């Protein structure tokens, strides 16, 4: 179930703000009845009419982008900086699933399917987000242990599912460490390493669930296959049954 104004906006009919105006003006019907309540929730089988015309729903689109450094994960930027949408050739109203920092590179999914985005983002679905971090300093077993136990940051406990040292460079005093998380707190990986005394110099997301950037160069993207979309939906189905 999604909010009516969001569904209208996602169909490409208008912005969300304009959709709210149409609703308040009594121009929107759901299953033949006028709806003026802004919070009204609808599902994909509900018929929506605006000014007595049936709303055509936008076809769902799904992309995997290898996000370059120096690009913001947003649908627009007030300062005119490059956004991840500048890389995808589509007219659909897609948006990024979660966030990568301006200076973080790697796997980013984009879609106009809110349900798909929720499945990927919700920690309860245990979808791996695997990062490779270049750290200042030589990582210790003790720091890895602390991270794996869960660590308090900003009065909240941040969890990891796995932390693995991949390479130590004594000459440069840096470490390459893989970290897998299921949550999506703001700057989570950077904050966690910072909390154990190892600031992040570079960060790349290598994988989200089944989606890796192995065959995509920086700035390249591909469409997901119907089978891949189905696999993501099946994770939600499993959830329901348990
Ligand atoms: N954690 C971070 O600190 N930054 C990102 O971009 C993603 C996860």
XYZ file of C-alpha atoms and ligand atoms in Angstrom:
250
model
C 0.000 0.000 0.000
C 1.293 3.451 -0.911
C 0.079 6.983 -0.409
C -2.199 8.178 -3.182
C -0.150 11.298 -3.990
C 3.004 9.159 -4.262
C 1.341 6.740 -6.681
C 0.150 9.639 -8.850
C 3.629 11.177 -8.848
C 5.273 7.844 -9.642
C 2.981 7.366 -12.617
C 4.636 10.420 -14.153
C 1.321 12.317 -14.248
C 2.509 15.213 -12.058
C 4.776 16.134 -9.168
C 3.753 14.946 -5.715
C 2.869 18.508 -4.678
C 0.561 18.961 -7.682
C -0.988 15.548 -6.949
C -1.792 16.758 -3.431
C -3.525 19.791 -4.885
C -5.644 17.609 -7.211
C -6.643 15.446 -4.245
C -7.589 18.449 -2.094
C -9.581 19.925 -4.985
C -11.678 16.737 -5.173
C -10.430 15.863 -8.667
C -9.183 12.389 -7.734
C -11.271 9.227 -7.544
C -10.211 5.827 -6.200
C -12.375 2.953 -7.448
C -15.014 5.465 -8.520
C -15.180 7.421 -5.233
C -13.820 10.935 -4.729
C -10.998 11.006 -2.188
C -9.864 14.246 -0.547
C -7.842 12.765 2.328
C -4.110 13.231 1.626
C -2.893 10.200 3.559
C -5.167 7.737 1.733
C -3.348 4.504 0.914
C -3.938 2.608 -2.313
C -2.618 -0.632 -3.746
C -1.616 -1.579 -7.273
C -5.047 -2.981 -8.182
C -6.950 0.198 -7.202
C -8.243 2.257 -10.131
C -7.300 5.916 -9.870
C -8.993 8.634 -11.938
C -7.978 12.277 -12.212
C -10.498 14.624 -13.810
C -12.411 11.474 -14.811
C -9.458 10.047 -16.748
C -7.967 6.756 -15.663
C -4.375 7.065 -14.498
C -2.016 4.973 -16.594
C 0.568 3.522 -14.299
C 4.180 3.858 -15.379
C 5.873 0.573 -16.232
C 8.296 -0.531 -13.543
C 11.983 -0.093 -14.312
C 15.033 -1.407 -12.439
C 18.684 -0.464 -12.865
C 22.047 -1.252 -11.338
C 24.601 1.570 -11.565
C 28.285 1.560 -10.676
C 28.238 4.981 -9.070
C 31.345 7.104 -9.657
C 32.951 9.307 -6.994
C 31.773 12.943 -6.873
C 28.116 12.278 -7.717
C 25.199 12.757 -5.358
C 22.624 10.071 -4.647
C 19.541 12.176 -5.139
C 17.003 12.942 -7.841
C 18.056 16.595 -8.042
C 20.582 18.923 -6.469
C 20.019 22.574 -5.556
C 23.688 23.297 -6.163
C 23.502 21.842 -9.684
C 25.929 19.001 -8.982
C 25.794 15.776 -10.967
C 23.281 13.256 -9.651
C 23.061 9.503 -10.164
C 20.026 10.103 -12.418
C 22.266 11.867 -14.945
C 23.781 8.458 -15.713
C 20.559 6.585 -16.564
C 18.835 7.015 -19.889
C 15.118 6.896 -19.067
C 12.052 9.121 -18.808
C 10.613 7.074 -15.942
C 10.522 8.661 -12.489
C 13.133 6.405 -10.976
C 14.969 7.116 -7.744
C 17.899 5.595 -5.885
C 17.309 2.721 -3.454
C 19.082 3.993 -0.344
C 22.132 6.222 -0.435
C 25.811 6.273 -1.172
C 27.883 9.255 -0.039
C 29.207 11.797 -2.564
C 32.670 10.227 -2.380
C 31.540 6.568 -2.168
C 31.566 4.478 -5.329
C 29.901 1.236 -6.358
C 26.632 -0.664 -6.522
C 23.476 1.427 -6.468
C 20.004 0.240 -7.486
C 17.470 2.650 -8.986
C 13.803 1.998 -9.638
C 10.294 3.461 -9.680
C 8.988 0.427 -7.760
C 8.508 1.409 -4.115
C 7.846 -2.113 -2.956
C 11.075 -3.404 -4.514
C 12.993 -0.533 -2.875
C 11.499 -1.360 0.529
C 12.459 -5.022 0.273
C 16.070 -4.103 -0.501
C 16.319 -1.499 2.251
C 14.529 -3.111 5.165
C 17.072 -4.647 7.601
C 14.673 -7.474 8.472
C 15.130 -8.921 4.968
C 18.856 -9.446 5.726
C 20.018 -8.343 2.289
C 23.805 -8.035 2.296
C 25.379 -4.698 1.506
C 29.049 -5.549 1.049
C 31.601 -2.726 1.165
C 35.334 -2.621 0.599
C 36.930 0.078 2.745
C 40.448 1.449 2.558
C 41.340 2.459 6.099
C 43.996 4.644 7.601
C 46.052 2.415 9.909
C 46.604 -1.324 10.287
C 43.366 -2.972 11.370
C 43.535 -5.140 14.496
C 41.697 -8.322 15.441
C 40.308 -6.467 18.428
C 38.764 -3.766 16.227
C 37.205 -6.430 13.970
C 35.810 -8.216 17.005
C 34.278 -4.986 18.339
C 32.661 -4.265 14.968
C 31.248 -7.778 14.701
C 29.701 -7.526 18.157
C 27.864 -4.340 17.158
C 29.008 -0.893 18.129
C 27.280 2.107 19.645
C 27.305 5.195 17.445
C 25.205 8.302 18.130
C 23.318 6.454 20.921
C 22.351 3.623 18.592
C 23.884 0.176 18.089
C 25.076 -0.400 14.520
C 25.472 -4.033 13.456
C 27.604 -5.847 10.916
C 27.206 -9.401 9.717
C 30.851 -9.921 8.722
C 34.148 -8.040 8.792
C 37.209 -9.392 7.021
C 40.712 -7.937 6.595
C 41.710 -8.424 2.943
C 45.082 -6.694 2.703
C 47.444 -4.808 4.963
C 49.900 -2.246 3.562
C 52.505 -1.498 6.244
C 54.442 0.909 4.015
C 51.450 3.178 3.486
C 49.922 2.342 6.868
C 46.573 1.371 5.300
C 44.246 -1.647 5.360
C 41.682 -3.002 2.936
C 38.748 -4.429 4.849
C 35.463 -5.976 3.674
C 32.414 -5.267 5.775
C 28.881 -6.607 5.251
C 25.894 -4.855 6.778
C 22.111 -5.204 6.533
C 21.205 -1.790 7.910
C 21.404 1.545 6.119
C 22.179 4.260 8.670
C 23.608 7.491 7.328
C 27.405 7.157 6.880
C 27.169 3.859 8.733
C 30.390 2.244 7.501
C 32.488 5.379 7.970
C 31.097 5.941 11.451
C 31.690 2.341 12.514
C 35.338 2.311 11.446
C 35.853 5.779 12.922
C 34.441 4.495 16.220
C 37.160 1.828 16.452
C 39.918 4.288 15.486
C 40.337 3.578 11.761
C 39.086 6.421 9.539
C 37.874 5.458 6.055
C 39.945 6.869 3.193
C 37.978 5.257 0.360
C 34.752 3.312 0.227
C 33.188 1.131 -2.463
C 30.017 -0.931 -2.313
C 30.829 -4.167 -4.126
C 27.517 -5.951 -3.778
C 23.863 -5.536 -2.772
C 22.259 -8.955 -2.311
C 22.719 -10.744 -5.658
C 23.826 -7.567 -7.495
C 27.559 -7.029 -7.985
C 29.369 -4.355 -9.976
C 31.914 -6.846 -11.294
C 31.044 -6.287 -14.976
C 30.290 -2.566 -14.797
C 32.881 0.174 -15.197
C 32.538 3.359 -13.164
C 29.456 5.240 -14.451
C 28.096 2.215 -16.350
C 24.711 0.699 -15.638
C 22.491 -2.156 -16.724
C 18.827 -3.083 -16.452
C 17.921 -5.847 -14.041
C 16.440 -8.954 -15.633
C 12.844 -10.003 -14.803
C 14.328 -13.061 -13.101
C 16.475 -10.878 -10.819
C 13.453 -8.759 -9.889
C 11.559 -11.952 -9.121
C 14.364 -13.152 -6.840
C 14.165 -9.925 -4.823
C 10.370 -10.297 -4.508
C 10.810 -13.916 -3.399
C 12.780 -12.649 -0.378
C 9.671 -10.834 0.737
C 7.543 -13.905 0.167
C 9.851 -15.899 2.455
C 9.411 -13.228 5.096
C 5.637 -13.573 5.018
C 5.724 -17.346 5.436
C 8.070 -17.299 8.454
N 28.318 3.889 4.710
C 28.970 5.053 4.573
O 29.619 5.537 5.497
N 28.890 5.684 3.392
C 28.221 5.187 2.338
O 28.213 5.812 1.288
C 27.539 3.970 2.499
C 27.598 3.336 3.698
